[in-house]
JSON list of C-alpha atoms in Angstrom, two decimals:
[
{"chain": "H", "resi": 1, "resn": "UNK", "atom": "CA", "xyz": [83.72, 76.48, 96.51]},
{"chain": "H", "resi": 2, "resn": "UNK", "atom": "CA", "xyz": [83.67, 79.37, 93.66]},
{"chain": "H", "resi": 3, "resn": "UNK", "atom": "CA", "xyz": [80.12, 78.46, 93.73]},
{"chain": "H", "resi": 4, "resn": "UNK", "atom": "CA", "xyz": [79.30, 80.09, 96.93]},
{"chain": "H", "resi": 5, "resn": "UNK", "atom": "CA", "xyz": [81.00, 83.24, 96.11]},
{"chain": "H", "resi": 6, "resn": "UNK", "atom": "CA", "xyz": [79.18, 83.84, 92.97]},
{"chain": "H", "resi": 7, "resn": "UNK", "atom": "CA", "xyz": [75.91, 85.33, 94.43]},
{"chain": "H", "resi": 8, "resn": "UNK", "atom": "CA", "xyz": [77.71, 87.45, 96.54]},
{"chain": "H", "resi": 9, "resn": "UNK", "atom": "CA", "xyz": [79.96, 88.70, 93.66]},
{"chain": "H", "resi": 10, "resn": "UNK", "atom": "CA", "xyz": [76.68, 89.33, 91.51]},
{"chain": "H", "resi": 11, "resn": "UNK", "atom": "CA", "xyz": [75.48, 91.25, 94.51]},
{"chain": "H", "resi": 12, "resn": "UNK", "atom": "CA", "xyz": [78.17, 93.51, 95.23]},
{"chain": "H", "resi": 13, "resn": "UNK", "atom": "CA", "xyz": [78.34, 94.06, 91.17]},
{"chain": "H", "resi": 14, "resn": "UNK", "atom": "CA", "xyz": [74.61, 94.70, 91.30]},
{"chain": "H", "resi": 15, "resn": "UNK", "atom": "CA", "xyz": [74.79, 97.05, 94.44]},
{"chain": "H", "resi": 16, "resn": "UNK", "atom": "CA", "xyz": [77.66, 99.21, 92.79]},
{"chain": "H", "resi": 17, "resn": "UNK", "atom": "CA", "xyz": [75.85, 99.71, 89.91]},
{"chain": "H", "resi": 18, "resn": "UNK", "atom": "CA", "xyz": [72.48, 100.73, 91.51]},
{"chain": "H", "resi": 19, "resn": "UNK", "atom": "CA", "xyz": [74.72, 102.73, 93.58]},
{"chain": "H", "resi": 20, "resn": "UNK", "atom": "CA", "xyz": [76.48, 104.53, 90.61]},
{"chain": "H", "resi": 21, "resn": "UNK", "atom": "CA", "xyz": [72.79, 104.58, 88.72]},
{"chain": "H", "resi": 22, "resn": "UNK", "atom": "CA", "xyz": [71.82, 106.77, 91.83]},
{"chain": "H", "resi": 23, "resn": "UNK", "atom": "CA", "xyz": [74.76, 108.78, 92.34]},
{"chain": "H", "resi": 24, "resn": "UNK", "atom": "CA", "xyz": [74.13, 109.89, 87.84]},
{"chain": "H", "resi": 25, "resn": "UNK", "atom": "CA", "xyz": [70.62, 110.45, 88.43]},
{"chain": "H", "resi": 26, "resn": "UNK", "atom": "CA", "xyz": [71.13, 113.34, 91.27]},
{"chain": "H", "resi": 27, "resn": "UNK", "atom": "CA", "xyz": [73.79, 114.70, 88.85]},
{"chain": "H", "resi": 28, "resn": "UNK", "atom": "CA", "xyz": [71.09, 114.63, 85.75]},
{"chain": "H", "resi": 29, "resn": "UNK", "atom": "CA", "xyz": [68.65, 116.58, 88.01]},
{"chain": "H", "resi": 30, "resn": "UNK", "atom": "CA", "xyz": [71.26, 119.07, 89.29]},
{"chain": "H", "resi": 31, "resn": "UNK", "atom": "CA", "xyz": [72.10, 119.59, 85.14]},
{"chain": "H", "resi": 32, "resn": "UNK", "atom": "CA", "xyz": [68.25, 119.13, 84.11]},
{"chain": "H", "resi": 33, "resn": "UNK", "atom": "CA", "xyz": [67.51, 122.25, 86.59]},
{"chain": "H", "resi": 34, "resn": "UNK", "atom": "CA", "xyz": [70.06, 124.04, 85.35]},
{"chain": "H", "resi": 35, "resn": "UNK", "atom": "CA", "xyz": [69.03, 124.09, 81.93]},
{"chain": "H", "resi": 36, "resn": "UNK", "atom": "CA", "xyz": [65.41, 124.75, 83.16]},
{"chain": "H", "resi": 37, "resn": "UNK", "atom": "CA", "xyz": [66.34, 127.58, 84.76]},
{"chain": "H", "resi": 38, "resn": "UNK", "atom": "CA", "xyz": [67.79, 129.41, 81.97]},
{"chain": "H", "resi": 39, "resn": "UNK", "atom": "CA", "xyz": [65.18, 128.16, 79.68]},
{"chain": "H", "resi": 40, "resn": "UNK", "atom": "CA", "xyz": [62.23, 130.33, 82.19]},
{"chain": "H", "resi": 41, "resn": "UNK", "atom": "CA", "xyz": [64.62, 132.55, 83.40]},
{"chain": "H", "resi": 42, "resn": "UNK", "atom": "CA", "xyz": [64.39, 131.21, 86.86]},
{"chain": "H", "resi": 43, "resn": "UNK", "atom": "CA", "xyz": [67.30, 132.69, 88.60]},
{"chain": "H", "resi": 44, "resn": "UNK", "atom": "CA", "xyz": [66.35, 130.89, 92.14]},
{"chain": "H", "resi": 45, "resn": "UNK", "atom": "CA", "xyz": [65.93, 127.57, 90.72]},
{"chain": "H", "resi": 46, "resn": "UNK", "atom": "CA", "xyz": [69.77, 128.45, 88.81]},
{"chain": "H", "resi": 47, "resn": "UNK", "atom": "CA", "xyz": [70.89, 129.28, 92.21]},
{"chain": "H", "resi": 48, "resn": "UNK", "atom": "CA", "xyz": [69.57, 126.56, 94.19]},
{"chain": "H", "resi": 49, "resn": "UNK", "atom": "CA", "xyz": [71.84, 124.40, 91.23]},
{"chain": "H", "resi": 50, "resn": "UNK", "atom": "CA", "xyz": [75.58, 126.11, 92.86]},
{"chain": "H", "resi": 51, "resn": "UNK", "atom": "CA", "xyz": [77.48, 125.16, 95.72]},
{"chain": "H", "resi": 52, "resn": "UNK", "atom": "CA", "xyz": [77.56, 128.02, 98.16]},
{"chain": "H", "resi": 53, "resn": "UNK", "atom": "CA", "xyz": [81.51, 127.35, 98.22]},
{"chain": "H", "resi": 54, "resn": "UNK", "atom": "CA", "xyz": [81.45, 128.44, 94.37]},
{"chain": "H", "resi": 55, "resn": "UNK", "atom": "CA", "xyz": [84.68, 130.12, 93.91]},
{"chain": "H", "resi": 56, "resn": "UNK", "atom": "CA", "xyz": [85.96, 129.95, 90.28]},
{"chain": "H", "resi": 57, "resn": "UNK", "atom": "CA", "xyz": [88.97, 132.20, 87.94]},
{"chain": "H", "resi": 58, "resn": "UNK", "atom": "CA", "xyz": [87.50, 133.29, 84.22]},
{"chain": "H", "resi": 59, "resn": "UNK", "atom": "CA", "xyz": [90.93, 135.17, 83.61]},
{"chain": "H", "resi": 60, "resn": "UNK", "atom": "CA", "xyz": [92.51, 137.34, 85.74]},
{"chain": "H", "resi": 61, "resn": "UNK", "atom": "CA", "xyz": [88.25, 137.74, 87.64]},
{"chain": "H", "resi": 62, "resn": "UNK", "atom": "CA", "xyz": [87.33, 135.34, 90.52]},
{"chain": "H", "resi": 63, "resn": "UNK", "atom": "CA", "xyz": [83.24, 134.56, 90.30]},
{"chain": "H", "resi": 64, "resn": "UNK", "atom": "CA", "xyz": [81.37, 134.00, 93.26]},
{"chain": "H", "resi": 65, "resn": "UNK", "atom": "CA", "xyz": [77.69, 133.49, 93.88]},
{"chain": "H", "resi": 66, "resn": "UNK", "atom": "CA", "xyz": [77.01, 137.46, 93.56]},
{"chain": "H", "resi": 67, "resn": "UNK", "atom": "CA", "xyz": [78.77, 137.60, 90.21]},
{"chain": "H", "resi": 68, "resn": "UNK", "atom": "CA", "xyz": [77.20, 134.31, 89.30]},
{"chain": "H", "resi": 69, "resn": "UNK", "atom": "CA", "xyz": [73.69, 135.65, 89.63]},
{"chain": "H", "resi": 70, "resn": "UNK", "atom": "CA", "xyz": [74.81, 138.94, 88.08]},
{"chain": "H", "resi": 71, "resn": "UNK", "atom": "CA", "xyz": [75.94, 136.86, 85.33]},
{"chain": "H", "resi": 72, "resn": "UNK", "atom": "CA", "xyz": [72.53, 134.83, 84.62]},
{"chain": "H", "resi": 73, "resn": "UNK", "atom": "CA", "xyz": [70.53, 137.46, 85.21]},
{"chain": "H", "resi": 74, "resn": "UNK", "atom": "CA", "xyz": [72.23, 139.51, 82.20]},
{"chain": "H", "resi": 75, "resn": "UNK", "atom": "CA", "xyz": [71.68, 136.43, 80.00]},
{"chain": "H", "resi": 76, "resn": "UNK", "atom": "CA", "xyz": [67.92, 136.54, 80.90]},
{"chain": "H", "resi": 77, "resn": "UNK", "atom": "CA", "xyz": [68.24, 140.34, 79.63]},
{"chain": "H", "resi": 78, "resn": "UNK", "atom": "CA", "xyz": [70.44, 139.61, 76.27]},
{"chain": "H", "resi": 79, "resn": "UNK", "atom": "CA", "xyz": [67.88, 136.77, 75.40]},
{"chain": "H", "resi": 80, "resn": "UNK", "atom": "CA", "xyz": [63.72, 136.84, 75.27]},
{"chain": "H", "resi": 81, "resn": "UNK", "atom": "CA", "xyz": [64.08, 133.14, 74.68]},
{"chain": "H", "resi": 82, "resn": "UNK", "atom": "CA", "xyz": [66.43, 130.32, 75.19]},
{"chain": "H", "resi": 83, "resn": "UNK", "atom": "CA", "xyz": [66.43, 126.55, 74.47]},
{"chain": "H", "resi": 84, "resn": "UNK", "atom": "CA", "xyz": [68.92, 124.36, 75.34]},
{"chain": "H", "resi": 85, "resn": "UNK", "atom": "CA", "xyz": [69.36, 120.77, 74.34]},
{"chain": "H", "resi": 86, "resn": "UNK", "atom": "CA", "xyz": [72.21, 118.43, 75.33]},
{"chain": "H", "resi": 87, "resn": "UNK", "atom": "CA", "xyz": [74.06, 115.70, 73.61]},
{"chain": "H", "resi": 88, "resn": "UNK", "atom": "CA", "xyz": [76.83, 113.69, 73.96]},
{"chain": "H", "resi": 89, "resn": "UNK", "atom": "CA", "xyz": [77.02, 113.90, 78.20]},
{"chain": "H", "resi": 90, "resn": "UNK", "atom": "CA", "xyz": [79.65, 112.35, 79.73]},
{"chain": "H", "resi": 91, "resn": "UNK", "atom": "CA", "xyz": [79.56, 111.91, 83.46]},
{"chain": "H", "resi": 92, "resn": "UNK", "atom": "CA", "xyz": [82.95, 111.06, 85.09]},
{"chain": "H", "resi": 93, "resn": "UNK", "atom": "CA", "xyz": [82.90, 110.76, 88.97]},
{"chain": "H", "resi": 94, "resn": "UNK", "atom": "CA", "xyz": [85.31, 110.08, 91.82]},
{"chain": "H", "resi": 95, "resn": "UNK", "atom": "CA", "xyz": [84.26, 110.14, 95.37]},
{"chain": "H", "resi": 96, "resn": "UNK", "atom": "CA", "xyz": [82.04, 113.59, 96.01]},
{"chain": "H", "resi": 97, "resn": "UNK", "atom": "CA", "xyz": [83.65, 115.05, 92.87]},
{"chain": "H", "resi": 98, "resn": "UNK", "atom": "CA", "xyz": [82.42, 115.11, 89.29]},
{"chain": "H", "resi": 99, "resn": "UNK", "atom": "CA", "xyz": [83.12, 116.51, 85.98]},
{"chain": "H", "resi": 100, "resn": "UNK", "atom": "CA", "xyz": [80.45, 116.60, 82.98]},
{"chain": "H", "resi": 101, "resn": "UNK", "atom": "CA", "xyz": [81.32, 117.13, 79.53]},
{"chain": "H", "resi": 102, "resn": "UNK", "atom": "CA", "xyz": [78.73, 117.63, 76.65]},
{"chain": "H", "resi": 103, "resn": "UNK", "atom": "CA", "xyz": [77.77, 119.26, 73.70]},
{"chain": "H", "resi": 104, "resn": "UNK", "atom": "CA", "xyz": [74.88, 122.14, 73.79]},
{"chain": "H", "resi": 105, "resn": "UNK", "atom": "CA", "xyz": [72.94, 123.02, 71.37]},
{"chain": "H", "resi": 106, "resn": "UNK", "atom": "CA", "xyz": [71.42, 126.47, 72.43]},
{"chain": "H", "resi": 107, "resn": "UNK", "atom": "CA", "xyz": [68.64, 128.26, 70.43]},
{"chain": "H", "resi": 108, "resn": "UNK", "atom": "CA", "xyz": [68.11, 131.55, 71.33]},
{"chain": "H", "resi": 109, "resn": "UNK", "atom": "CA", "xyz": [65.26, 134.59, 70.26]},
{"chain": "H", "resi": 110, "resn": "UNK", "atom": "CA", "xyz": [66.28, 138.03, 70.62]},
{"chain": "H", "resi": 111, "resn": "UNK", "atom": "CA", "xyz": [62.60, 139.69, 69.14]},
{"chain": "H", "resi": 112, "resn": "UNK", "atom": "CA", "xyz": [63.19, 143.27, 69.07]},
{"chain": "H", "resi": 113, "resn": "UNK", "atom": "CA", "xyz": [66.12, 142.89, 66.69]},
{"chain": "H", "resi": 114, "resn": "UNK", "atom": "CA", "xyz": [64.76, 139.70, 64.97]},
{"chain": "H", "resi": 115, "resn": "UNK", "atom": "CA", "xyz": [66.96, 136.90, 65.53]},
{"chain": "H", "resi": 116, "resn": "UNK", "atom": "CA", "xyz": [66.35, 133.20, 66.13]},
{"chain": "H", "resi": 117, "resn": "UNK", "atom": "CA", "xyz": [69.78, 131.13, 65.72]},
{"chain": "H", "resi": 118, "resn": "UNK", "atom": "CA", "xyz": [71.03, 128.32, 67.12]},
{"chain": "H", "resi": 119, "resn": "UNK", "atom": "CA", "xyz": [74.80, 127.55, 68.50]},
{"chain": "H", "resi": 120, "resn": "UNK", "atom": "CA", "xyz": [76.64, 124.08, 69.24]},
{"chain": "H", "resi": 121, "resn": "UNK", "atom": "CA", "xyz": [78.98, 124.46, 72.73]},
{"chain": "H", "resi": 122, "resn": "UNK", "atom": "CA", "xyz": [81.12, 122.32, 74.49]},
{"chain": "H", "resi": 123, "resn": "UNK", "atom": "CA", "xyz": [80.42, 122.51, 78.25]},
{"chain": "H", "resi": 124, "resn": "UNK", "atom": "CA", "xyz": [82.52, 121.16, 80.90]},
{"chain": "H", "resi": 125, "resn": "UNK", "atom": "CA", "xyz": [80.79, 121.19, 84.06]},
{"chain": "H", "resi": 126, "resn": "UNK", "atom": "CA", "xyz": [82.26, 120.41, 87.92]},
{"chain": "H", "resi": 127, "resn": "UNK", "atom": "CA", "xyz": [80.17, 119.62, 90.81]},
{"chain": "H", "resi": 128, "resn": "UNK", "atom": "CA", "xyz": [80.52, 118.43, 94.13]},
{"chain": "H", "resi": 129, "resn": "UNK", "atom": "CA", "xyz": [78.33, 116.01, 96.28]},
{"chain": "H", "resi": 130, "resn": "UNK", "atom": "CA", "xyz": [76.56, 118.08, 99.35]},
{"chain": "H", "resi": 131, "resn": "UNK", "atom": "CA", "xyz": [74.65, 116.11, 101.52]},
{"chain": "H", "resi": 132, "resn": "UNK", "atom": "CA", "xyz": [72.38, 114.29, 99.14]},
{"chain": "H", "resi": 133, "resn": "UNK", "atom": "CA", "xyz": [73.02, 116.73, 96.34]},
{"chain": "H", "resi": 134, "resn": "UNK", "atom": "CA", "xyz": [75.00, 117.62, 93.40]},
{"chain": "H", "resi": 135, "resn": "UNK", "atom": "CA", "xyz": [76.20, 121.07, 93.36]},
{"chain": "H", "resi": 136, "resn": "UNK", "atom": "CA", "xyz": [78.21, 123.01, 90.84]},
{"chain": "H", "resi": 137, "resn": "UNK", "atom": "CA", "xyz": [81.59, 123.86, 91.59]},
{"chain": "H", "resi": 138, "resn": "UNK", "atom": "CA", "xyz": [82.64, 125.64, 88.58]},
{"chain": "H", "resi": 139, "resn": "UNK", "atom": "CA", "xyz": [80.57, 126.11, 85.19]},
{"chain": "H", "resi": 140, "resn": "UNK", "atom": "CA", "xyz": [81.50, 126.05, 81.88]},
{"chain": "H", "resi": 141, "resn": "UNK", "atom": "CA", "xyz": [84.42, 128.06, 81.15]},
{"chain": "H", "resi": 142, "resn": "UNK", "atom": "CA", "xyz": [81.76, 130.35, 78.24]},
{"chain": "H", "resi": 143, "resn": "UNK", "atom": "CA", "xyz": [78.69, 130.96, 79.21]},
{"chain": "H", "resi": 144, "resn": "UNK", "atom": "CA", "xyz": [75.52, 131.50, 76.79]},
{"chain": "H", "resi": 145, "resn": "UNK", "atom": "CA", "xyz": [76.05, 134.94, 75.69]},
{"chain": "H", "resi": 146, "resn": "UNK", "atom": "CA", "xyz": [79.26, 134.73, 74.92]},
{"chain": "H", "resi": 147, "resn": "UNK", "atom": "CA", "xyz": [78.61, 131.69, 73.02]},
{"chain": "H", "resi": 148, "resn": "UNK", "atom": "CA", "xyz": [76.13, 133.55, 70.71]},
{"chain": "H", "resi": 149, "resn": "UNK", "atom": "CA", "xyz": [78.94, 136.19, 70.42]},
{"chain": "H", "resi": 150, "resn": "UNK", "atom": "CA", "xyz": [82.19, 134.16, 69.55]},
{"chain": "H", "resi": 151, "resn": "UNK", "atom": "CA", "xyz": [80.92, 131.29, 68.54]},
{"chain": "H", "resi": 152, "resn": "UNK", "atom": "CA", "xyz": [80.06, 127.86, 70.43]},
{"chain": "H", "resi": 153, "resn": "UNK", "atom": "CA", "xyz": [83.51, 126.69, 70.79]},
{"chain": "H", "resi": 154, "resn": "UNK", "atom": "CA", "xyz": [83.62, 122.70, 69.85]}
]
């Protein structure tokens, strides 16, 4: 009798994991765009990466989409290049909600006053399924600049 259930068991494990392989990959490509966009300064591409919801408290200020782009657009400014490279990802996801931790290495050229350094961060990304897409809800709590300031943090 067990012996009819197994295929269907093997199936449903099979479909749940293609299911969950699908639902990580959209999450990669929101992420991989993200770092692509502040790698060629692609404010669009960083945009198209945020919920239009994105509502988000960094102390006592609440960022929006306006101070979002204000935001990325002053990295662009502070930095003439920037790499970013991430290890250790962790993708935890419930329903149309997800949470990303990892570790970012970020190497960074400023040429007029002759720097090229590298930070480590720890990042701790939230997004939110839209339609067939990923979206950011809130981004990490430091952003690049600050991390070449103060230190990576983790």
């Amino acid at each position: 009798m067990y012996k009819k259930f197994l295929p269907l068991a093997a199936l449903a494990v099979l479909s749940a994991l293609s299911c969950a392989q699908s639902e990580r990959s959209l999450i990669e490509k929101t992420l991989s765009d993200r770092e692509q966009s502040f790698e060629t300064n692609d404010v669009e591409l960083y945009l198209s990466s945020i919920s239009p919801d994105y509502s988000a408290k960094k102390g006592k200020r609440t960022f929006g989409i306006k101070e979002l782009k204000l935001n990325f657009e002053g990295i662009s400014k502070f930095f003439d290049h920037i790499k970013i490279t991430h290890s250790n990802r962790s993708i935890y996801y419930y329903g149309d909600k997800a949470k990303v931790v990892q570790r970012a290495l970020v190497e960074v050229r400023m040429e007029k006053e002759n720097i090229h350094t590298s930070f480590m961060m720890k990042e701790t990304i939230e997004l939110k399924k839209t339609g067939e897409k990923w979206l950011i809800i809130k981004e990490a709590d430091r952003d690049y600049a600050e991390g070449f300031v103060y230190g990576g943090g983790g």
